[in-house]
XYZ file of N, CA and C in Angstrom:
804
model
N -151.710 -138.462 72.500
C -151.250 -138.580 73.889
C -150.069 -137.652 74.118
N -150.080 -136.956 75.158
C -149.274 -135.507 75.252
C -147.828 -136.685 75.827
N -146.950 -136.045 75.451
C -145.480 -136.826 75.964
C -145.206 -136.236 77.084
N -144.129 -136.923 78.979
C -144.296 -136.519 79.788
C -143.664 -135.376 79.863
N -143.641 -134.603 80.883
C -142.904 -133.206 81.014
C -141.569 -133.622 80.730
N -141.061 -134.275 81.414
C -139.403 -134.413 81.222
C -138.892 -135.198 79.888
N -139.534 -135.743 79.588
C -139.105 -135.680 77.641
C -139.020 -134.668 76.973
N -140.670 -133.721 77.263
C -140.240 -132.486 76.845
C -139.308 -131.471 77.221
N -138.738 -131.538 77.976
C -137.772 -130.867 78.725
C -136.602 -131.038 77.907
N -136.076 -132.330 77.894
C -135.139 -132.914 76.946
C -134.780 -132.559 75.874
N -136.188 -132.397 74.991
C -135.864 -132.236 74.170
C -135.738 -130.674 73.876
N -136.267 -130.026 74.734
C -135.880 -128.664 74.763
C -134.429 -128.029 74.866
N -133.683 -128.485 75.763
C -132.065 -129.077 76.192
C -131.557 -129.324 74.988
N -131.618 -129.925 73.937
C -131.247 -130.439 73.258
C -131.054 -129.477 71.931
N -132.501 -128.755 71.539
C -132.908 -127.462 70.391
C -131.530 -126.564 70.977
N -132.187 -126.673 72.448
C -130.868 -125.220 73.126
C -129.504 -125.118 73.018
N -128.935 -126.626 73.231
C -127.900 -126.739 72.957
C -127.367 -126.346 71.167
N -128.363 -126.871 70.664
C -128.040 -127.076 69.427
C -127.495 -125.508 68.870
N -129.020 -124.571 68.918
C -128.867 -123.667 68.892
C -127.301 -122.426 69.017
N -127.199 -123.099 70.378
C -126.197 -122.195 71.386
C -124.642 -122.517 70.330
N -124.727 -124.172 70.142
C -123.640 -124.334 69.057
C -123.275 -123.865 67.684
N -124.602 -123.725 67.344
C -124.556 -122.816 65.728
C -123.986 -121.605 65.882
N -124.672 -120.894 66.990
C -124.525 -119.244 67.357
C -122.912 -119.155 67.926
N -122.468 -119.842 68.421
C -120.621 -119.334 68.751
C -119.996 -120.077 67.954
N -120.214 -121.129 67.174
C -119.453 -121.797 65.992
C -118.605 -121.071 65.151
N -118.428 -119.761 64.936
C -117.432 -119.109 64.397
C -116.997 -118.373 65.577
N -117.078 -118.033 66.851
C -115.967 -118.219 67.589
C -115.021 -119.214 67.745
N -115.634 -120.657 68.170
C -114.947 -121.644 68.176
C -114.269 -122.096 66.974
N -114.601 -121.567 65.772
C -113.399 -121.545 65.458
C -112.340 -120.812 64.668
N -112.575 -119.685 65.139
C -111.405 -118.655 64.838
C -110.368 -119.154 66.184
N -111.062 -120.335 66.498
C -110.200 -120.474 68.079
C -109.791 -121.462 67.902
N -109.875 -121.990 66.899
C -109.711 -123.113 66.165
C -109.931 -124.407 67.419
N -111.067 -124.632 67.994
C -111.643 -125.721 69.006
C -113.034 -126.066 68.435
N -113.460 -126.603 67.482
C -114.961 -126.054 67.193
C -115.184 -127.311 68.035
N -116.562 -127.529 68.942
C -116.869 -128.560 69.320
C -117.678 -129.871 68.182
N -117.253 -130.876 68.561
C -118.173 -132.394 68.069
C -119.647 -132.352 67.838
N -119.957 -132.227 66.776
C -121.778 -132.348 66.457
C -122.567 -133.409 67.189
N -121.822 -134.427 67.760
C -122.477 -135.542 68.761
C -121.633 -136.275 69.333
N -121.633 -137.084 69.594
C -121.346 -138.074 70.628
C -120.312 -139.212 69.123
N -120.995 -139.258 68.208
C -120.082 -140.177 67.485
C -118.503 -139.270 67.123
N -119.362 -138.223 66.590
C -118.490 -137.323 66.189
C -116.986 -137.635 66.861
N -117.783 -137.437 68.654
C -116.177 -137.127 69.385
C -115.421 -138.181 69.718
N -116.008 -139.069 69.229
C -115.627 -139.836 69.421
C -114.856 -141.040 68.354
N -114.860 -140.080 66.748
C -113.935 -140.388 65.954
C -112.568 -140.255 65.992
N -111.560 -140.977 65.129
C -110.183 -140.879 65.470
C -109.764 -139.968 64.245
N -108.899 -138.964 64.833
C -108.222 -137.374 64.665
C -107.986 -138.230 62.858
N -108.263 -137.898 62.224
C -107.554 -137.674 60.747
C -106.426 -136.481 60.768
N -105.051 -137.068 59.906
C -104.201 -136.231 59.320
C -104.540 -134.751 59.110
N -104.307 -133.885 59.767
C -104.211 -132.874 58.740
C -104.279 -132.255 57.816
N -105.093 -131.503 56.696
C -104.560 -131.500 55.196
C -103.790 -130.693 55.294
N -102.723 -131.094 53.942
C -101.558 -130.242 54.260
C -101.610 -130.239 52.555
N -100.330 -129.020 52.090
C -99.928 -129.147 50.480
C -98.728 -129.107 50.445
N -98.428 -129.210 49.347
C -96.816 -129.645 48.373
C -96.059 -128.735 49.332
N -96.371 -127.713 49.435
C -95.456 -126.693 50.132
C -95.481 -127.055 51.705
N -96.074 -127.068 52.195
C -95.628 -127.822 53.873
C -95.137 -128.972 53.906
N -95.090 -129.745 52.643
C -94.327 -131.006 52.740
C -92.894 -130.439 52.756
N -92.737 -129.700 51.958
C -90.896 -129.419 51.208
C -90.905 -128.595 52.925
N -91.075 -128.010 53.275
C -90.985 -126.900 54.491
C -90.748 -127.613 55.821
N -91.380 -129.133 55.778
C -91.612 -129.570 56.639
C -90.024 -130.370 56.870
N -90.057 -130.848 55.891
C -88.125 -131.178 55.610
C -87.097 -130.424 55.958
N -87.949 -129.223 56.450
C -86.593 -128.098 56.357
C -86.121 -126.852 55.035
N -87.111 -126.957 54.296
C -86.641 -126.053 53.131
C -85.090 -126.202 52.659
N -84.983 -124.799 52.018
C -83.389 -124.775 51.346
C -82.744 -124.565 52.708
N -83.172 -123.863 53.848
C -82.773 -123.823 54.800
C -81.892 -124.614 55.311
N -82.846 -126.148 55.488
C -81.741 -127.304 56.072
C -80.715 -127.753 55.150
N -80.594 -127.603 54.171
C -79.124 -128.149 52.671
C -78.266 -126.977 53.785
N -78.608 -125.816 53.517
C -77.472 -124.801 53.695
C -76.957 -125.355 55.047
N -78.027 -125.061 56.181
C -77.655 -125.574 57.570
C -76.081 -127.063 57.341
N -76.231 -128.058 56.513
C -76.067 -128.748 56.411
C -74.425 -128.356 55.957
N -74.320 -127.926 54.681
C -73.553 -127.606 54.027
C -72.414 -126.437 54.236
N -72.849 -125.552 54.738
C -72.171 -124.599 55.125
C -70.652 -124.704 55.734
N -71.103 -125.398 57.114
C -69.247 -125.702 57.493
C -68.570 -126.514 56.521
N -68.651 -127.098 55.413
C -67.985 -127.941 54.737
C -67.485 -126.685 53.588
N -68.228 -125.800 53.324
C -67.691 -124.477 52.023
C -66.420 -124.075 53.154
N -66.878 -123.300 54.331
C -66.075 -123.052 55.528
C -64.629 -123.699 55.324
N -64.405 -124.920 55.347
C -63.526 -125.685 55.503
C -62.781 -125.537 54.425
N -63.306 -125.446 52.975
C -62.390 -125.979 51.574
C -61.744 -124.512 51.815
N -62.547 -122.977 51.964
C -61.997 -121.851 51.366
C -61.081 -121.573 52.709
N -60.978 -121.628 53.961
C -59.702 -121.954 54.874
C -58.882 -122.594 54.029
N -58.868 -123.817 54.552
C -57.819 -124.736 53.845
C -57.019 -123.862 52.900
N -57.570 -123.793 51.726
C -56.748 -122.992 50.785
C -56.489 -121.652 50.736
N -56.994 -120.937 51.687
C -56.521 -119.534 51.778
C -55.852 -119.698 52.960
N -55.530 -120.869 53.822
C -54.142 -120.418 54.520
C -53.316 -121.296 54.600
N -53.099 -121.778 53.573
C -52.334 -122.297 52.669
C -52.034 -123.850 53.550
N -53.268 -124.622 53.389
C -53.407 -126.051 53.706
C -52.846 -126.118 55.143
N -53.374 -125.192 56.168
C -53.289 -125.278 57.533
C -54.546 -125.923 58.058
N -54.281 -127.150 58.204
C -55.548 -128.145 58.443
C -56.274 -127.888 59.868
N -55.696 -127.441 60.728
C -56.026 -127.301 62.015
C -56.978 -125.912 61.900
N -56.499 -125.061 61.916
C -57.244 -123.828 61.260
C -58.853 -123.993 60.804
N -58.613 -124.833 59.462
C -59.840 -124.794 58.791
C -60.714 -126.159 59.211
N -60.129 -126.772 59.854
C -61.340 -127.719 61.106
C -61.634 -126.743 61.885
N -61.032 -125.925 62.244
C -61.523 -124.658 63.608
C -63.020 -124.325 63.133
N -62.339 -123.452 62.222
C -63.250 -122.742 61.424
C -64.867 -123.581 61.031
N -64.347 -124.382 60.839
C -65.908 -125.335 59.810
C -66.339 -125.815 61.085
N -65.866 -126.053 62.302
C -66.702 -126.567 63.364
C -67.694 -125.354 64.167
N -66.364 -124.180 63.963
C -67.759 -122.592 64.288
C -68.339 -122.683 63.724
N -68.396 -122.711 62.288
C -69.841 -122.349 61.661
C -70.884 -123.385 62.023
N -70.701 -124.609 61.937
C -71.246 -125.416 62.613
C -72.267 -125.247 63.651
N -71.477 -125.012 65.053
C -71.559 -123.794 65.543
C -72.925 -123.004 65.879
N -72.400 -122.290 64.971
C -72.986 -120.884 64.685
C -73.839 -120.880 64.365
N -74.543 -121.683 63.212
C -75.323 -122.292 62.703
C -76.360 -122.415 63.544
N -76.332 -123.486 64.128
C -76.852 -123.988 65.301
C -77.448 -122.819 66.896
N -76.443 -122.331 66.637
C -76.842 -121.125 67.860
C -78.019 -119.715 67.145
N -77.899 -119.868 66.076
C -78.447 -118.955 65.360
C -79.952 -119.598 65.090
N -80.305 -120.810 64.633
C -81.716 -121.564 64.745
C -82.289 -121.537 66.330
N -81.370 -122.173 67.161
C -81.691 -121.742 68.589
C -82.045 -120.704 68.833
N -81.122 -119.528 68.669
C -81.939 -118.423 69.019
C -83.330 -118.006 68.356
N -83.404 -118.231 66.925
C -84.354 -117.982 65.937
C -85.674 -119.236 66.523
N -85.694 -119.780 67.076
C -86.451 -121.038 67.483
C -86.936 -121.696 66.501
N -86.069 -122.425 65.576
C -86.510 -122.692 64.381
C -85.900 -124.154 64.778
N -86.758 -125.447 64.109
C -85.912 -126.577 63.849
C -84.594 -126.702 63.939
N -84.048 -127.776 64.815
C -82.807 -127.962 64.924
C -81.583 -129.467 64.458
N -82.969 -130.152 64.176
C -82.887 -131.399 63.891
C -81.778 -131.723 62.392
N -81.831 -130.763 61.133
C -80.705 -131.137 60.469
C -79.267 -130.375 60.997
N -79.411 -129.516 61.805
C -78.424 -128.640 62.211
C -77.460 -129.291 63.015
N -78.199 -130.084 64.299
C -77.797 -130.608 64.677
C -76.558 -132.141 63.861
N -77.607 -132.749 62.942
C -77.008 -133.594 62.281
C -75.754 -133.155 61.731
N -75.920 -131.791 61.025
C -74.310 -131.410 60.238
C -73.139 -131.273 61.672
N -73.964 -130.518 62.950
C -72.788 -130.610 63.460
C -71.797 -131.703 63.840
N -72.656 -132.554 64.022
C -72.283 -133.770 64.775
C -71.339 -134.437 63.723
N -71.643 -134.680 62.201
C -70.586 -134.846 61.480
C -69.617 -134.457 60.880
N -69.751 -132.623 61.088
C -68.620 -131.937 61.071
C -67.184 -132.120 62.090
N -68.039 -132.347 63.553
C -67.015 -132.577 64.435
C -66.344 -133.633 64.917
N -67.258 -134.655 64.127
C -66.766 -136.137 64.134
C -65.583 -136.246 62.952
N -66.089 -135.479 61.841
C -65.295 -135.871 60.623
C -63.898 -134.791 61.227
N -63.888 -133.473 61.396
C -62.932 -132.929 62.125
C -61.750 -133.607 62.893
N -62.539 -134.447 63.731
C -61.803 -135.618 64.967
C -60.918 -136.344 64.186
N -61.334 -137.287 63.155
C -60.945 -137.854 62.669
C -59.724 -137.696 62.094
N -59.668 -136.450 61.058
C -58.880 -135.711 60.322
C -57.897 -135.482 61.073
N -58.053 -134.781 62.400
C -56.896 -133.847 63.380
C -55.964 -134.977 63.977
N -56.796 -136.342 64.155
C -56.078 -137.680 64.611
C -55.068 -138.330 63.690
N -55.276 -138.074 62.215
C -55.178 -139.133 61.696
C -53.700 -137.698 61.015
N -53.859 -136.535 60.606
C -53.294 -135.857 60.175
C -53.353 -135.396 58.986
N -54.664 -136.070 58.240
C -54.699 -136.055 56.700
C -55.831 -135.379 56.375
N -55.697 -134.199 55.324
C -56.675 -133.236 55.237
C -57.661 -134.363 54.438
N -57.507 -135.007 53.713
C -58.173 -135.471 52.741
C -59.351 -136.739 53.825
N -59.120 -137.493 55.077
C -59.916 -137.883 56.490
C -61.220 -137.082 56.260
N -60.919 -136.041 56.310
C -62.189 -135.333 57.008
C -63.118 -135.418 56.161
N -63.308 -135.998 54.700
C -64.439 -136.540 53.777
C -64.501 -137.907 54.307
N -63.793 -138.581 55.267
C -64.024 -140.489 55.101
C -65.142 -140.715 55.269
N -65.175 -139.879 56.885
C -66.840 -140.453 57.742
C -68.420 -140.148 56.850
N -68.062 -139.232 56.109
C -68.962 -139.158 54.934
C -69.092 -139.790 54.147
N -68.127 -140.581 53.357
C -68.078 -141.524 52.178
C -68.406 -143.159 53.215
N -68.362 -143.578 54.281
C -68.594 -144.789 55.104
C -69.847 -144.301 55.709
N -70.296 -143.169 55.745
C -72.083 -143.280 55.874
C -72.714 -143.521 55.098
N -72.016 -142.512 53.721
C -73.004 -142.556 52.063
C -73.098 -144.463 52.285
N -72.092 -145.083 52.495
C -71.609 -146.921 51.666
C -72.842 -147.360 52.801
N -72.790 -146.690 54.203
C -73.808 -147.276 54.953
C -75.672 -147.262 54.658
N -75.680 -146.140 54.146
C -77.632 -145.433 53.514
C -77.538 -146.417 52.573
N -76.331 -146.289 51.551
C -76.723 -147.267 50.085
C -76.807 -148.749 49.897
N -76.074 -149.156 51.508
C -76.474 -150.404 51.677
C -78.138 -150.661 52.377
N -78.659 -150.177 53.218
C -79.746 -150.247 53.552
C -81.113 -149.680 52.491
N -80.815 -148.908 52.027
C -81.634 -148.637 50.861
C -81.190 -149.619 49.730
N -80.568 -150.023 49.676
C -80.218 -151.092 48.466
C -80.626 -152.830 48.838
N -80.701 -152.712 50.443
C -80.772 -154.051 51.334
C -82.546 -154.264 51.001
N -83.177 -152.976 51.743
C -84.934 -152.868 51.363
C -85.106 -153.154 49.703
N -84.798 -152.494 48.634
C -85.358 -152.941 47.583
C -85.390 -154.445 47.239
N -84.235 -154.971 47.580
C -83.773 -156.311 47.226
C -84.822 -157.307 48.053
N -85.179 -157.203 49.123
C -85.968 -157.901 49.897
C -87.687 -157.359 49.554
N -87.616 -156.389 48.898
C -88.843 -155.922 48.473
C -89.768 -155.406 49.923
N -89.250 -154.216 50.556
C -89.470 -153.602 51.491
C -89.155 -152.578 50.920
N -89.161 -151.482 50.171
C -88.721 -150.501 50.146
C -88.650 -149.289 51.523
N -87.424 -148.945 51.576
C -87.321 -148.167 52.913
C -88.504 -147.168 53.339
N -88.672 -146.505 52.265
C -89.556 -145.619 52.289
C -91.181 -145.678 52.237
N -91.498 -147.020 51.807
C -92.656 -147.699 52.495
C -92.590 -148.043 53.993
N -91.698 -148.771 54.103
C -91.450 -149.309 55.463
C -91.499 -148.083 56.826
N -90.992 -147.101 56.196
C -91.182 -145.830 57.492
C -92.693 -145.559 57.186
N -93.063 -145.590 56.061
C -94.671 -145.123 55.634
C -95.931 -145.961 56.553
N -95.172 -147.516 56.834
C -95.958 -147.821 57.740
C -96.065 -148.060 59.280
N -95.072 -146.974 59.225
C -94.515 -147.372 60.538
C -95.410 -146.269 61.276
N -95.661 -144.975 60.523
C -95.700 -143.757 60.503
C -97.440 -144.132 60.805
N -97.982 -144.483 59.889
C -99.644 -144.839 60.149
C -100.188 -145.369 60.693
N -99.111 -146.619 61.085
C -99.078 -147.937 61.871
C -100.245 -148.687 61.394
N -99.916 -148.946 59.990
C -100.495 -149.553 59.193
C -99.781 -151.118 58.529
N -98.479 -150.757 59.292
C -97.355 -152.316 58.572
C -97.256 -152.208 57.560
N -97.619 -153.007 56.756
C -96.944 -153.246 55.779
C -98.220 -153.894 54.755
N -99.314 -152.784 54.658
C -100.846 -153.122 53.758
C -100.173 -152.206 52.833
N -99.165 -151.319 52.614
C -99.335 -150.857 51.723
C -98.838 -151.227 50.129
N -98.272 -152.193 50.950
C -97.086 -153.383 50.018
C -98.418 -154.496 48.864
N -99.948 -154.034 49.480
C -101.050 -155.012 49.149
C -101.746 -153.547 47.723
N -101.339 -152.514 47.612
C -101.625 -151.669 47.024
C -100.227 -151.453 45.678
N -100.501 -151.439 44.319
C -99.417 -151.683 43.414
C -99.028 -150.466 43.500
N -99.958 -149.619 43.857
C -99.382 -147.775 42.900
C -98.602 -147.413 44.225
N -98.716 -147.806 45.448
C -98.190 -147.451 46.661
C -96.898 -148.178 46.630
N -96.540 -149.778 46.385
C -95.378 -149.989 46.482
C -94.849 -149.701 45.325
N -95.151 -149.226 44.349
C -94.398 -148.703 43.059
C -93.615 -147.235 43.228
N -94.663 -146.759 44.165
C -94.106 -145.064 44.378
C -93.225 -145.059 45.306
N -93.077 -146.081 46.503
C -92.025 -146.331 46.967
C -91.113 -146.846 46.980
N -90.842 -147.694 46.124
C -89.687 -148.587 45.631
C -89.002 -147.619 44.884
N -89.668 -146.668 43.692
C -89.434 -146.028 42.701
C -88.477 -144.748 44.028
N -89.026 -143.996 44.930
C -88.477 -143.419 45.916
C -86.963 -143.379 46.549
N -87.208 -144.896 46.925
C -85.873 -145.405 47.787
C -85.058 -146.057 46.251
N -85.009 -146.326 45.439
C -84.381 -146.284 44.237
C -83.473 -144.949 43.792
N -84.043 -143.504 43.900
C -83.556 -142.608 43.626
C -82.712 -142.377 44.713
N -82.868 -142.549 45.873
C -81.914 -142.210 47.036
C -80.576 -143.329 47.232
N -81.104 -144.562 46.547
C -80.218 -145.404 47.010
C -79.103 -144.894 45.271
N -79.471 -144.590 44.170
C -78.857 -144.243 43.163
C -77.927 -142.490 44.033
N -78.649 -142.116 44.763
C -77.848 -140.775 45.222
C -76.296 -141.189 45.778
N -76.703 -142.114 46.530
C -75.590 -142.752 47.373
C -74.530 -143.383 46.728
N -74.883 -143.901 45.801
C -74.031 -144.808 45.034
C -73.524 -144.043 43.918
N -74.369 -143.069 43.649
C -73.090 -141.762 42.841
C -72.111 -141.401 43.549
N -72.580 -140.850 44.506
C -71.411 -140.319 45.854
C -70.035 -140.936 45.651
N -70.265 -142.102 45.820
C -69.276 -142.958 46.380
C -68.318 -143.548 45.191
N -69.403 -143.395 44.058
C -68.622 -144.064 42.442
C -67.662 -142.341 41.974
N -67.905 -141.414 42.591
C -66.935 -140.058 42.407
C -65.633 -140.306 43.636
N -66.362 -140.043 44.567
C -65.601 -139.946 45.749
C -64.479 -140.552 45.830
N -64.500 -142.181 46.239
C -63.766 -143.192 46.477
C -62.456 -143.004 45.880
N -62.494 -143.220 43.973
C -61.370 -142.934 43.359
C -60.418 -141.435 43.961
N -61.373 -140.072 44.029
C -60.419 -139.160 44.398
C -59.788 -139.444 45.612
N -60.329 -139.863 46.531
C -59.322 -140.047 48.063
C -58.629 -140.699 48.088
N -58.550 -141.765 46.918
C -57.599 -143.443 47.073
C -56.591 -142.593 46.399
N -57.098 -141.435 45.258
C -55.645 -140.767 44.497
C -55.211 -139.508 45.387
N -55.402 -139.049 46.648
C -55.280 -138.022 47.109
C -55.471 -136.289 46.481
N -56.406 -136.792 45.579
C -56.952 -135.268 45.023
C -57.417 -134.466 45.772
N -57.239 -133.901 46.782
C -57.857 -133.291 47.853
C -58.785 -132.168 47.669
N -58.540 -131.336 46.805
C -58.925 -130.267 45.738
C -60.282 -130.628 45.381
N -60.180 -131.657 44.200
C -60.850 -132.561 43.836
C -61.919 -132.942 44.692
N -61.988 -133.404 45.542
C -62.883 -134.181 46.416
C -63.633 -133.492 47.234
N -63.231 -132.077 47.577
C -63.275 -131.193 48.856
C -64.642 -130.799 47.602
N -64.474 -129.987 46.238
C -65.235 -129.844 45.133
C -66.090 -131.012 44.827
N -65.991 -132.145 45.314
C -67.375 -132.676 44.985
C -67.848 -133.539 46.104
N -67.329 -133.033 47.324
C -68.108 -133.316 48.510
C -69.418 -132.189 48.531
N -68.927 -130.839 48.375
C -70.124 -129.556 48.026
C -70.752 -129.924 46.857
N -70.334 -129.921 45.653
C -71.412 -130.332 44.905
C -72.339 -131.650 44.543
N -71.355 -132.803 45.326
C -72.252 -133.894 45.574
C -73.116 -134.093 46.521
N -73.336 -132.696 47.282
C -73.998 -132.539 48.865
C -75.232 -131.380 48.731
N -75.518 -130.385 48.622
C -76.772 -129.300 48.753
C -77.306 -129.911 46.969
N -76.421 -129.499 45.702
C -77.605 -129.529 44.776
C -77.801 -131.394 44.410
N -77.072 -132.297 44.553
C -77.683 -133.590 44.184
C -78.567 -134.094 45.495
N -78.363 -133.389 46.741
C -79.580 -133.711 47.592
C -80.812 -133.408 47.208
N -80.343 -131.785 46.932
C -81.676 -131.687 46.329
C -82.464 -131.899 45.539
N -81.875 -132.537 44.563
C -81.821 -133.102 43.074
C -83.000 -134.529 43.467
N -82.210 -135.375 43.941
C -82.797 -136.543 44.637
C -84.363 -136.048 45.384
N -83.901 -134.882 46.345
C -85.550 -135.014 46.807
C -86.823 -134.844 45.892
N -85.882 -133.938 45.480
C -87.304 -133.747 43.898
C -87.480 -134.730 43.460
N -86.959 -135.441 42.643
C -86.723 -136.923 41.778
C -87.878 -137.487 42.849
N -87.210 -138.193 43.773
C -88.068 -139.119 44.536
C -89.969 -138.299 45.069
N -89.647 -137.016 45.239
C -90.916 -136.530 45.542
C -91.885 -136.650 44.229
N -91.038 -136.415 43.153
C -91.827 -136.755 41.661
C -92.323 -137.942 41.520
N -91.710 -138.693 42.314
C -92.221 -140.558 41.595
C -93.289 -140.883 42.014
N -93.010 -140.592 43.268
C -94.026 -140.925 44.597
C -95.132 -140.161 43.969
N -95.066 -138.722 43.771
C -96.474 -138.371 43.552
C -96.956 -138.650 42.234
N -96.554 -138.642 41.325
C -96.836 -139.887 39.876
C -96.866 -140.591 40.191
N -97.105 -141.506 40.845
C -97.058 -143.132 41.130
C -98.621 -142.925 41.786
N -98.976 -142.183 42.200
C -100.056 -142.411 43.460
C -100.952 -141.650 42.602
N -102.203 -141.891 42.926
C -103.735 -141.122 42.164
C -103.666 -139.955 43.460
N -104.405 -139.361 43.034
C -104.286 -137.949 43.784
C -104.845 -137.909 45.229
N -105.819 -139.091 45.266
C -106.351 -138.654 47.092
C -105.335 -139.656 47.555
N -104.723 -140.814 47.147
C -103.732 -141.231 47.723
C -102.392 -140.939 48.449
N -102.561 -139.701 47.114
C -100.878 -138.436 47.297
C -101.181 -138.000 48.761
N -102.474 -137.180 48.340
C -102.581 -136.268 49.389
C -102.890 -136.761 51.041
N -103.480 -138.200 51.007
C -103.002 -138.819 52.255
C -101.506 -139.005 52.939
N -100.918 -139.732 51.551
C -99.662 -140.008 51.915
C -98.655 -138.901 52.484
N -99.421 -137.699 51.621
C -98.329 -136.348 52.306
C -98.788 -135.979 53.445
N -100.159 -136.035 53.646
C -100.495 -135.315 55.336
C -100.056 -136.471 56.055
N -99.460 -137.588 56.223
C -98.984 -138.697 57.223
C -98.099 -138.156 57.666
N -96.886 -137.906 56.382
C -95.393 -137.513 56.339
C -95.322 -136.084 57.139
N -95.692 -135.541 56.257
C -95.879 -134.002 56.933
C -96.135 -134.261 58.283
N -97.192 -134.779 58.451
C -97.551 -134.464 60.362
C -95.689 -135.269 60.799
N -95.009 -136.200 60.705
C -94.855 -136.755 61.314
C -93.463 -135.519 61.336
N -93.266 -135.270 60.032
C -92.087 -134.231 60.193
C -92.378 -133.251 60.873
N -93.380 -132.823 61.127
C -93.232 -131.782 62.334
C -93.803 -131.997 63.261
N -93.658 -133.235 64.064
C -93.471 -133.721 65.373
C -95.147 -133.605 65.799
N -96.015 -134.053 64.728
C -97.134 -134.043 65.273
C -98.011 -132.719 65.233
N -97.539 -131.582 65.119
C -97.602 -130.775 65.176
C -98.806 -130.126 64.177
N -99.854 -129.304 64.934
C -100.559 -128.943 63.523
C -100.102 -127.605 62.918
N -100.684 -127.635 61.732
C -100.820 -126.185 61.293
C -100.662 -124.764 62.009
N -99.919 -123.561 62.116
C -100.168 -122.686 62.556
C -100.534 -121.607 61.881
């Protein structure tokens, strides 16, 4: 029994389309739009990104953001002592670079998000210092943030939330299933462990030099307790996490992070 015209029609529509999709499919996507093979297709929900080790670290900001970070604080120690402990001066100074910093990513259109952060505590910690009159101030607001991270990272382990799970599910909007997975809350506990140990070094150096007014002292291990034990820590914790996790786990867990560090943003 012959089928009616307009079935066959249909299904003709259908070869054509098909066709027409194979044949520009490498336009679409050097255009990176390829269209949906059907109707389910388009109607699946967007998966992560794949991303690798290297767009994770990049996505943080590279060495880029430490320096961004760090910079007005070198600024500040080599003033200070090259004009001979003129405190006003070398707040000047460490708040330009600051600054500068900042105007220089702007112009470059690059991330602004840790830049911003250093300024804001350069010129806060500055404030402080110029109020209070004491060169040795302008580390406080730093050492009462470090006591603030190491309490909240120290608050999550104890309650068995690790921080860094807890953004993990915030991020997937998954809650808190991942806490139902051992290698997942192991890699994050193990995580926010190394950061909350960052903090609590800080502060087991720090504290004593400012209570003794070592200014010298302190100014020297505000910089070296700041770009290489940050970085120190991210590695550490990026190591656990990805030892802790079997490998398609990793690589989920990093395309979450990743997307979220760059604002959603895909690949370019």
């Amino acid at each position: 029994m012959a089928e009616p015209p307009g079935t066959q029609r249909d299904q003709l529509d259908e070869d054509l389309n098909e066709k027409l999709v194979e044949i520009l499919k490498p336009e679409f996507e050097a255009a990176g739009t390829v269209p949906p093979a059907d109707d389910d297709a388009a109607e699946a929900p967007a998966k992560p990104e794949a991303t690798t080790d290297k767009d994770f670290f990049q996505a943080l900001g590279g060495w880029g953001a430490l320096l961004d970070v760090g910079l007005p604080w070198i600024a500040f120690m080599i003033v200070y002592a090259a004009s001979d402990h003129d405190l006003k001066l070398a707040l000047i100074v460490a708040v330009a670079c600051g600054g500068a910093v900042a105007l220089l990513r702007l112009l470059r259109k690059q991330p602004l998000r840790n830049v911003i952060g250093g300024f804001i505590g350069v010129a806060f910690s500055a404030w402080v210092a110029n109020r209070s009159g004491k060169a040795e101030n302008v580390y406080l607001p730093g050492m009462i943030l470090s006591g603030g991270y190491l309490l909240i990272y120290g608050l999550s382990i104890v309650v068995r939330w690790p921080l860094f799970g807890a953004l993990y599910g915030v991020i997937t909007q998954t809650g808190g299933d991942w806490r139902k997975d051992p290698d997942m809350y192991r890699g994050f506990n193990r995580a926010t462990l190394v950061f909350a140990g960052l903090f609590a070094g800080r502060l087991a150096i720090q504290i004593p030099l400012y209570l003794t007014h070592q200014l010298n002292a302190l100014g020297i291990a505000k910089i070296g307790l700041g770009l290489p034990c940050y970085a120190l820590a991210l590695w550490l914790a990026y190591s656990v996490l990805r030892g802790s996790l079997p490998a398609d786990k990793w690589d989920e867990t990093r395309d979450h992070v990743t997307g979220l560090l760059r604002g959603g943003a895909g690949k370019k």
